């Protein structure tokens, strides 16, 4: 309760209070060489609006605060603790815990919780072992991520080992005991018990970075999400003549039943994308396919899902017939804007069908402007417009957020 009071007080009073309370007292002469560690502070205020056919409009203004401390490294040990608080300022939305169910969902419920509590040991050469509640992001977060877009991020009670001792490979192994999901501790689906193993390896090759992975996910409290996924990804980039560059990504994976899941399935995943860039302008064209057998689609329950298949979040769960996402994304990086340090402007067009391309699911247009003001402040405005087909309803979403961190 003291942690909750501290977090909420800081949220109301602003970063100045946090700095004042976190500043250690002046060290006595005998302690002059003691390093006080690193204070962690992040805050974000965001408006989100949702207009979805068949539901009442949703409008929400939510504030998130993270406060933490990372100790100095002593005897190869580093300790980190971080709390997180999310509070709705305007709450005209369904937060997945409190209704009304007739209103569109904005999945940012109020919460005060322990976000991270971990110890890292670096006693072995080129190796790092982290134990406790922690953030885990593997690769591009397509399968394992922290869902950083939502106000309450996803963290894991886990043991993670990362090593570069076996050159040229960068290896990561993690065992996950519990998943703390974005819905918070008060939600019946806010936590999953887990008996999951993750292996991820990366190595450079002449054609780009090769990633090999195996994710054996078992959730006794959510057995339908259990699966085993084996895959490989190759991503590369080449500089061409006169300031042009080209990039490519090819990825294949197979997902099968595993652990507590009573179903039997073998489903495929594929991604092919190409990138062309010149100076500040880039264009990416991609074809992503998640298989489906009519009963179940290829699922990625621990992914940072908002970053994939459109910002309208229509396909957080892959349909039973699978999903094909064909997209084109253009971006412009403004290195010397009139305001701030850097602007990134982007727009995407996406067409969705089932895995075989026989059934139209809809199309979506996304656009965003990300403004880096300075080392601490950032502003983002973005929107998503989904035009559905069949069972998928039309919806429009908009966000405006201001973030401060140090």
Short mmCIF file of C-alpha atoms in Angstrom, two decimals:
data_model
loop_
_atom_site.label_atom_id
_atom_site.label_comp_id
_atom_site.label_asym_id
_atom_site.label_seq_id
_atom_site.Cartn_x
_atom_site.Cartn_y
_atom_site.Cartn_z
CA UNK A 1 0.00 0.00 0.00
CA UNK A 2 2.90 2.35 0.67
CA UNK A 3 4.16 1.69 -2.87
CA UNK A 4 0.70 2.46 -4.25
CA UNK A 5 0.50 5.71 -2.32
CA UNK A 6 3.97 6.74 -3.46
CA UNK A 7 3.23 6.03 -7.13
CA UNK A 8 -0.11 7.83 -7.15
CA UNK A 9 1.26 10.84 -5.28
CA UNK A 10 4.08 11.15 -7.79
CA UNK A 11 1.64 10.82 -10.69
CA UNK A 12 -0.37 13.77 -9.34
CA UNK A 13 2.52 15.98 -8.25
CA UNK A 14 4.81 15.38 -11.25
CA UNK A 15 8.41 14.31 -11.79
CA UNK A 16 9.81 16.91 -9.42
CA UNK A 17 8.40 15.03 -6.42
CA UNK A 18 9.87 11.76 -7.67
CA UNK A 19 13.31 13.28 -8.00
CA UNK A 20 13.09 14.86 -4.56
CA UNK A 21 12.06 11.61 -2.87
CA UNK A 22 14.58 9.49 -4.77
CA UNK A 23 17.62 11.71 -4.14
CA UNK A 24 19.87 10.06 -1.52
CA UNK A 25 21.14 12.08 1.43
CA UNK A 26 24.62 13.56 1.16
CA UNK A 27 27.26 10.85 1.61
CA UNK A 28 29.64 11.08 4.53
CA UNK A 29 33.34 11.21 3.75
CA UNK A 30 33.86 7.49 4.36
CA UNK A 31 31.20 6.71 1.73
CA UNK A 32 32.35 9.18 -0.92
CA UNK A 33 33.22 6.40 -3.39
CA UNK A 34 29.86 4.59 -3.09
CA UNK A 35 27.76 4.80 -6.28
CA UNK A 36 24.07 5.39 -5.41
CA UNK A 37 22.71 3.47 -8.39
CA UNK A 38 20.37 4.71 -11.12
CA UNK A 39 16.90 6.12 -10.55
CA UNK A 40 14.35 5.05 -13.20
CA UNK A 41 11.44 7.30 -14.17
CA UNK A 42 8.99 7.00 -17.08
CA UNK A 43 5.62 8.69 -17.54
CA UNK A 44 3.10 8.80 -20.36
CA UNK A 45 -0.26 10.51 -20.76
CA UNK A 46 -2.36 9.33 -23.68
CA UNK A 47 -5.72 9.97 -25.30
CA UNK A 48 -7.29 7.06 -27.19
CA UNK A 49 -10.55 7.20 -29.08
CA UNK A 50 -12.40 4.25 -30.66
CA UNK A 51 -15.36 4.33 -33.05
CA UNK A 52 -16.53 0.79 -33.80
CA UNK A 53 -19.69 -0.37 -35.56
CA UNK A 54 -22.07 -2.12 -33.19
CA UNK A 55 -20.58 -0.58 -30.02
CA UNK A 56 -20.83 2.75 -28.25
CA UNK A 57 -17.94 5.14 -28.86
CA UNK A 58 -15.04 4.99 -26.41
CA UNK A 59 -12.84 7.87 -25.23
CA UNK A 60 -10.10 7.51 -22.68
CA UNK A 61 -7.33 9.62 -21.19
CA UNK A 62 -4.94 7.50 -19.15
CA UNK A 63 -1.71 8.25 -17.33
CA UNK A 64 1.09 5.79 -16.67
CA UNK A 65 3.95 6.16 -14.23
CA UNK A 66 6.92 3.86 -13.70
CA UNK A 67 9.35 4.42 -10.84
CA UNK A 68 12.33 2.24 -10.13
CA UNK A 69 15.93 1.92 -9.06
CA UNK A 70 18.88 -0.03 -10.47
CA UNK A 71 21.69 -0.73 -8.03
CA UNK A 72 25.37 -0.44 -8.83
CA UNK A 73 27.00 -3.73 -9.77
CA UNK A 74 28.67 -5.33 -6.75
CA UNK A 75 30.32 -8.77 -6.90
CA UNK A 76 28.85 -9.22 -10.41
CA UNK A 77 25.31 -8.68 -9.06
CA UNK A 78 22.88 -5.91 -10.09
CA UNK A 79 19.47 -5.45 -8.46
CA UNK A 80 16.51 -3.70 -10.11
CA UNK A 81 13.07 -2.86 -8.72
CA UNK A 82 10.31 -0.97 -10.55
CA UNK A 83 6.69 -0.18 -9.78
CA UNK A 84 4.01 0.83 -12.24
CA UNK A 85 0.72 2.73 -11.87
CA UNK A 86 -1.98 3.35 -14.48
CA UNK A 87 -4.87 5.71 -13.79
CA UNK A 88 -7.76 6.76 -16.03
CA UNK A 89 -8.43 10.52 -16.09
CA UNK A 90 -11.29 10.16 -18.59
CA UNK A 91 -12.81 6.66 -18.44
CA UNK A 92 -15.57 6.53 -21.05
CA UNK A 93 -14.47 3.08 -22.25
CA UNK A 94 -14.57 -0.63 -21.50
CA UNK A 95 -11.19 -1.44 -19.93
CA UNK A 96 -11.87 -5.25 -20.08
CA UNK A 97 -12.55 -5.32 -16.31
CA UNK A 98 -15.15 -2.59 -15.87
CA UNK A 99 -17.80 -2.11 -18.56
CA UNK A 100 -20.13 -1.30 -19.88
CA UNK A 101 -19.81 -4.16 -22.36
CA UNK A 102 -21.73 -2.07 -24.91
CA UNK A 103 -18.80 0.36 -25.15
CA UNK A 104 -15.67 -0.23 -27.27
CA UNK A 105 -12.56 -1.58 -25.55
CA UNK A 106 -9.47 0.39 -24.56
CA UNK A 107 -7.32 -2.19 -22.79
CA UNK A 108 -5.73 0.13 -20.20
CA UNK A 109 -7.37 -0.70 -16.82
CA UNK A 110 -6.37 1.10 -13.64
CA UNK A 111 -3.62 -0.76 -11.82
CA UNK A 112 -0.83 -0.37 -9.30
CA UNK A 113 1.62 -3.24 -9.35
CA UNK A 114 5.19 -4.41 -9.22
CA UNK A 115 6.44 -4.24 -12.80
CA UNK A 116 9.98 -5.60 -12.41
CA UNK A 117 11.95 -7.13 -9.55
CA UNK A 118 15.10 -8.82 -10.78
CA UNK A 119 18.70 -9.71 -10.01
CA UNK A 120 21.32 -9.95 -12.78
CA UNK A 121 24.56 -11.90 -12.37
CA UNK A 122 27.52 -11.46 -14.76
CA UNK A 123 30.04 -13.75 -13.10
CA UNK A 124 30.66 -15.86 -16.22
CA UNK A 125 32.54 -14.48 -19.26
CA UNK A 126 30.28 -12.89 -21.88
CA UNK A 127 27.21 -14.16 -20.05
CA UNK A 128 24.32 -12.53 -18.20
CA UNK A 129 21.84 -14.36 -15.97
CA UNK A 130 18.67 -12.54 -14.86
CA UNK A 131 16.27 -13.98 -12.30
CA UNK A 132 12.93 -12.48 -11.25
CA UNK A 133 10.13 -10.42 -12.75
CA UNK A 134 11.56 -8.93 -15.91
CA UNK A 135 10.99 -7.58 -19.40
CA UNK A 136 11.74 -10.05 -22.22
CA UNK A 137 11.82 -9.03 -25.89
CA UNK A 138 13.20 -11.52 -28.41
CA UNK A 139 13.97 -10.55 -32.00
CA UNK A 140 11.41 -8.11 -33.38
CA UNK A 141 8.86 -9.08 -30.65
CA UNK A 142 6.69 -10.95 -33.18
CA UNK A 143 6.53 -13.93 -30.84
CA UNK A 144 7.91 -12.75 -27.48
CA UNK A 145 7.57 -9.12 -26.36
CA UNK A 146 6.56 -6.68 -23.64
CA UNK A 147 3.52 -5.12 -25.40
CA UNK A 148 5.08 -1.72 -24.74
CA UNK A 149 2.28 0.14 -26.53
CA UNK A 150 -0.26 -0.56 -23.79
CA UNK A 151 0.04 1.46 -20.59
CA UNK A 152 0.62 -1.62 -18.43
CA UNK A 153 3.41 -3.57 -20.10
CA UNK A 154 3.72 -7.36 -20.12
CA UNK A 155 6.46 -8.78 -17.90
CA UNK A 156 7.51 -12.28 -16.90
CA UNK A 157 8.56 -14.16 -13.76
CA UNK A 158 11.47 -15.92 -15.38
CA UNK A 159 15.08 -17.06 -15.46
CA UNK A 160 16.92 -15.76 -18.52
CA UNK A 161 20.46 -16.54 -19.70
CA UNK A 162 22.07 -14.54 -22.52
CA UNK A 163 25.58 -15.32 -23.76
CA UNK A 164 27.95 -14.47 -26.59
CA UNK A 165 30.53 -17.01 -25.38
CA UNK A 166 29.75 -19.33 -28.30
CA UNK A 167 30.80 -17.04 -31.14
CA UNK A 168 29.47 -16.17 -33.63
CA UNK A 169 26.14 -16.92 -31.94
CA UNK A 170 24.27 -14.69 -29.52
CA UNK A 171 22.21 -17.18 -27.49
CA UNK A 172 19.25 -16.61 -25.17
CA UNK A 173 17.47 -19.20 -23.06
CA UNK A 174 14.56 -18.35 -20.77
CA UNK A 175 12.25 -20.31 -18.53
CA UNK A 176 8.94 -18.52 -17.79
CA UNK A 177 7.06 -19.39 -14.60
CA UNK A 178 4.33 -16.72 -14.83
CA UNK A 179 3.12 -14.14 -17.36
CA UNK A 180 1.89 -10.76 -16.08
CA UNK A 181 -0.31 -9.56 -18.92
CA UNK A 182 -1.43 -6.04 -19.86
CA UNK A 183 -4.87 -6.50 -18.25
CA UNK A 184 -3.47 -6.18 -14.72
CA UNK A 185 -3.69 -8.20 -11.52
CA UNK A 186 -7.41 -7.46 -11.03
CA UNK A 187 -8.37 -9.17 -14.29
CA UNK A 188 -9.24 -12.90 -14.33
CA UNK A 189 -6.95 -13.19 -17.37
CA UNK A 190 -4.32 -10.79 -16.03
CA UNK A 191 -1.88 -13.56 -15.13
CA UNK A 192 -1.06 -16.90 -16.71
CA UNK A 193 0.71 -19.72 -14.94
CA UNK A 194 3.46 -20.94 -17.21
CA UNK A 195 5.84 -23.82 -17.75
CA UNK A 196 7.48 -22.42 -20.87
CA UNK A 197 10.93 -22.62 -22.43
CA UNK A 198 12.36 -20.13 -24.94
CA UNK A 199 15.49 -20.54 -27.06
CA UNK A 200 16.61 -17.79 -29.44
CA UNK A 201 19.92 -17.66 -31.35
CA UNK A 202 21.28 -15.02 -33.73
CA UNK A 203 24.39 -14.98 -35.91
CA UNK A 204 25.65 -12.79 -38.76
CA UNK A 205 25.87 -14.30 -42.26
CA UNK A 206 26.86 -12.84 -45.65
CA UNK A 207 23.14 -12.56 -46.47
CA UNK A 208 22.14 -10.87 -43.20
CA UNK A 209 21.35 -11.76 -39.60
CA UNK A 210 20.09 -15.32 -39.19
CA UNK A 211 17.78 -16.01 -36.23
CA UNK A 212 16.83 -19.52 -35.12
CA UNK A 213 14.22 -20.00 -32.41
CA UNK A 214 12.15 -22.51 -30.51
CA UNK A 215 9.35 -21.46 -28.16
CA UNK A 216 7.69 -24.19 -26.09
CA UNK A 217 4.77 -22.42 -24.42
CA UNK A 218 2.64 -24.21 -21.81
CA UNK A 219 -0.03 -22.32 -19.86
CA UNK A 220 -1.99 -24.57 -17.46
CA UNK A 221 -4.46 -21.73 -16.75
CA UNK A 222 -4.88 -20.93 -20.48
CA UNK A 223 -4.33 -24.32 -22.13
CA UNK A 224 -5.75 -23.25 -25.49
CA UNK A 225 -2.78 -20.88 -25.89
CA UNK A 226 -0.16 -23.58 -25.36
CA UNK A 227 1.96 -24.47 -28.40
CA UNK A 228 5.44 -25.28 -29.67
CA UNK A 229 6.89 -23.04 -32.41
CA UNK A 230 10.12 -23.64 -34.32
CA UNK A 231 11.31 -21.09 -36.84
CA UNK A 232 14.06 -19.24 -38.69
CA UNK A 233 14.40 -15.65 -39.87
CA UNK A 234 16.92 -14.00 -42.22
CA UNK A 235 17.09 -10.19 -42.33
CA UNK A 236 19.66 -8.24 -44.32
CA UNK A 237 20.45 -4.85 -45.83
CA UNK A 238 22.75 -3.65 -48.61
CA UNK A 239 23.91 -0.18 -49.65
CA UNK A 240 23.36 0.50 -53.33
CA UNK A 241 24.60 3.24 -55.65
CA UNK A 242 23.88 6.95 -55.18
CA UNK A 243 22.56 6.76 -51.62
CA UNK A 244 20.06 3.96 -52.15
CA UNK A 245 19.80 0.90 -49.91
CA UNK A 246 17.77 -2.30 -50.04
CA UNK A 247 16.68 -4.65 -47.29
CA UNK A 248 14.95 -8.01 -47.11
CA UNK A 249 13.40 -10.36 -44.56
CA UNK A 250 12.38 -13.98 -45.00
CA UNK A 251 10.89 -15.96 -42.10
CA UNK A 252 9.35 -19.42 -41.76
CA UNK A 253 7.93 -21.18 -38.70
CA UNK A 254 5.87 -24.25 -37.79
CA UNK A 255 3.53 -24.35 -34.78
CA UNK A 256 2.23 -27.57 -33.20
CA UNK A 257 0.23 -28.64 -30.16
CA UNK A 258 2.18 -28.82 -26.91
CA UNK A 259 1.77 -29.13 -23.17
CA UNK A 260 -1.72 -28.52 -21.75
CA UNK A 261 -3.39 -27.88 -25.11
CA UNK A 262 -5.94 -30.66 -25.79
CA UNK A 263 -6.14 -29.85 -29.52
CA UNK A 264 -3.98 -31.37 -32.27
CA UNK A 265 -2.63 -29.09 -35.01
CA UNK A 266 0.32 -28.25 -37.27
CA UNK A 267 0.23 -24.73 -38.66
CA UNK A 268 2.69 -22.68 -40.72
CA UNK A 269 3.86 -19.08 -40.61
CA UNK A 270 5.67 -17.15 -43.34
CA UNK A 271 6.88 -13.61 -43.91
CA UNK A 272 8.52 -12.09 -46.97
CA UNK A 273 9.30 -8.38 -47.03
CA UNK A 274 11.46 -5.99 -49.02
CA UNK A 275 12.66 -2.50 -48.18
CA UNK A 276 13.97 0.28 -50.44
CA UNK A 277 15.35 3.50 -48.98
CA UNK A 278 16.96 6.69 -50.21
CA UNK A 279 18.05 9.28 -47.69
CA UNK A 280 15.18 9.99 -45.29
CA UNK A 281 12.55 8.11 -47.36
CA UNK A 282 11.81 4.39 -47.14
CA UNK A 283 9.23 1.97 -48.53
CA UNK A 284 8.53 -1.52 -47.18
CA UNK A 285 6.31 -4.08 -48.90
CA UNK A 286 5.44 -7.23 -46.95
CA UNK A 287 3.43 -10.45 -47.24
CA UNK A 288 2.73 -12.18 -43.92
CA UNK A 289 0.71 -15.40 -43.68
CA UNK A 290 -0.54 -17.20 -40.54
CA UNK A 291 -2.03 -20.60 -41.25
CA UNK A 292 -5.45 -21.81 -40.08
CA UNK A 293 -7.16 -25.20 -40.18
CA UNK A 294 -10.76 -24.02 -39.82
CA UNK A 295 -10.74 -24.61 -36.07
CA UNK A 296 -7.62 -22.78 -34.95
CA UNK A 297 -5.26 -20.20 -36.38
CA UNK A 298 -1.51 -19.81 -35.82
CA UNK A 299 -1.33 -17.87 -32.51
CA UNK A 300 1.33 -15.63 -30.94
CA UNK A 301 -0.01 -15.07 -27.38
CA UNK A 302 3.18 -13.50 -25.96
CA UNK A 303 3.87 -11.14 -28.88
CA UNK A 304 3.76 -7.36 -28.96
CA UNK A 305 0.67 -7.73 -31.13
CA UNK A 306 -0.14 -4.04 -31.67
CA UNK A 307 2.99 -3.66 -33.81
CA UNK A 308 1.74 -6.21 -36.35
CA UNK A 309 -1.28 -6.64 -38.65
CA UNK A 310 -2.54 -3.11 -38.25
CA UNK A 311 -2.94 -0.69 -35.37
CA UNK A 312 -6.71 -1.15 -35.23
CA UNK A 313 -5.97 -4.43 -33.37
CA UNK A 314 -8.65 -6.38 -35.22
CA UNK A 315 -6.55 -9.55 -35.44
CA UNK A 316 -5.04 -9.88 -31.98
CA UNK A 317 -6.33 -13.47 -32.20
CA UNK A 318 -5.70 -15.15 -35.56
CA UNK A 319 -8.99 -16.28 -37.15
CA UNK A 320 -9.67 -20.01 -37.44
CA UNK A 321 -9.17 -19.81 -41.21
CA UNK A 322 -5.82 -18.10 -40.73
CA UNK A 323 -4.78 -14.67 -41.97
CA UNK A 324 -2.86 -13.12 -44.84
CA UNK A 325 -1.67 -9.53 -44.41
CA UNK A 326 -0.32 -7.77 -47.52
CA UNK A 327 1.03 -4.31 -46.64
CA UNK A 328 2.93 -1.32 -47.98
CA UNK A 329 4.50 1.19 -45.57
CA UNK A 330 6.14 4.50 -46.45
CA UNK A 331 8.14 6.54 -43.94
CA UNK A 332 9.97 9.85 -43.90
CA UNK A 333 12.52 10.82 -41.24
CA UNK A 334 12.86 14.57 -40.79
CA UNK A 335 16.27 15.04 -39.19
CA UNK A 336 16.10 18.85 -38.79
CA UNK A 337 12.44 19.75 -38.21
CA UNK A 338 11.26 23.23 -37.20
CA UNK A 339 10.22 21.90 -33.78
CA UNK A 340 12.03 19.22 -31.81
CA UNK A 341 15.02 17.04 -32.64
CA UNK A 342 13.52 14.53 -35.08
CA UNK A 343 10.20 13.68 -36.71
CA UNK A 344 9.23 10.31 -38.20
CA UNK A 345 6.16 10.35 -40.45
CA UNK A 346 4.71 7.04 -41.65
CA UNK A 347 1.67 5.63 -43.43
CA UNK A 348 0.60 2.05 -44.21
CA UNK A 349 -2.01 0.34 -46.34
CA UNK A 350 -2.99 -3.26 -45.56
CA UNK A 351 -5.25 -5.84 -47.21
CA UNK A 352 -6.47 -8.79 -45.12
CA UNK A 353 -7.79 -12.17 -46.27
CA UNK A 354 -7.88 -15.67 -44.86
CA UNK A 355 -4.72 -17.77 -45.16
CA UNK A 356 -5.66 -19.12 -48.60
CA UNK A 357 -6.72 -15.74 -49.97
CA UNK A 358 -10.28 -16.90 -50.64
CA UNK A 359 -12.18 -14.81 -48.07
CA UNK A 360 -11.90 -11.02 -47.76
CA UNK A 361 -11.47 -9.80 -44.16
CA UNK A 362 -11.08 -6.07 -44.87
CA UNK A 363 -8.48 -3.34 -45.37
CA UNK A 364 -6.80 -0.78 -43.16
CA UNK A 365 -5.01 2.57 -43.40
CA UNK A 366 -2.62 3.61 -40.62
CA UNK A 367 -0.68 6.87 -40.19
CA UNK A 368 1.59 8.27 -37.48
CA UNK A 369 3.79 11.22 -36.58
CA UNK A 370 6.45 10.63 -33.92
CA UNK A 371 8.22 13.71 -32.60
CA UNK A 372 11.37 13.41 -30.52
CA UNK A 373 11.49 16.75 -28.71
CA UNK A 374 14.73 16.22 -26.76
CA UNK A 375 16.45 13.55 -24.67
CA UNK A 376 13.48 13.32 -22.30
CA UNK A 377 10.28 14.34 -24.08
CA UNK A 378 8.47 12.66 -27.00
CA UNK A 379 5.11 13.26 -28.65
CA UNK A 380 3.15 10.87 -30.87
CA UNK A 381 -0.08 11.18 -32.86
CA UNK A 382 -1.44 8.27 -34.86
CA UNK A 383 -4.61 6.81 -36.31
CA UNK A 384 -6.00 3.59 -37.75
CA UNK A 385 -9.01 3.20 -40.05
CA UNK A 386 -10.21 -0.37 -40.63
CA UNK A 387 -12.91 -1.14 -43.19
CA UNK A 388 -14.16 -4.61 -42.39
CA UNK A 389 -15.70 -7.37 -44.45
CA UNK A 390 -17.80 -10.31 -43.31
CA UNK A 391 -17.82 -10.68 -39.53
CA UNK A 392 -15.21 -7.97 -38.94
CA UNK A 393 -16.76 -4.62 -38.03
CA UNK A 394 -15.53 -1.24 -39.26
CA UNK A 395 -13.56 0.72 -36.67
CA UNK A 396 -11.50 3.89 -36.41
CA UNK A 397 -8.95 4.60 -33.70
CA UNK A 398 -6.88 7.66 -32.80
CA UNK A 399 -4.13 8.31 -30.25
CA UNK A 400 -2.27 11.32 -28.93
CA UNK A 401 0.42 10.72 -26.33
CA UNK A 402 3.10 12.67 -24.48
CA UNK A 403 5.97 10.81 -22.83
CA UNK A 404 8.71 11.85 -20.45
CA UNK A 405 11.58 9.67 -19.24
CA UNK A 406 15.09 9.86 -17.88
#
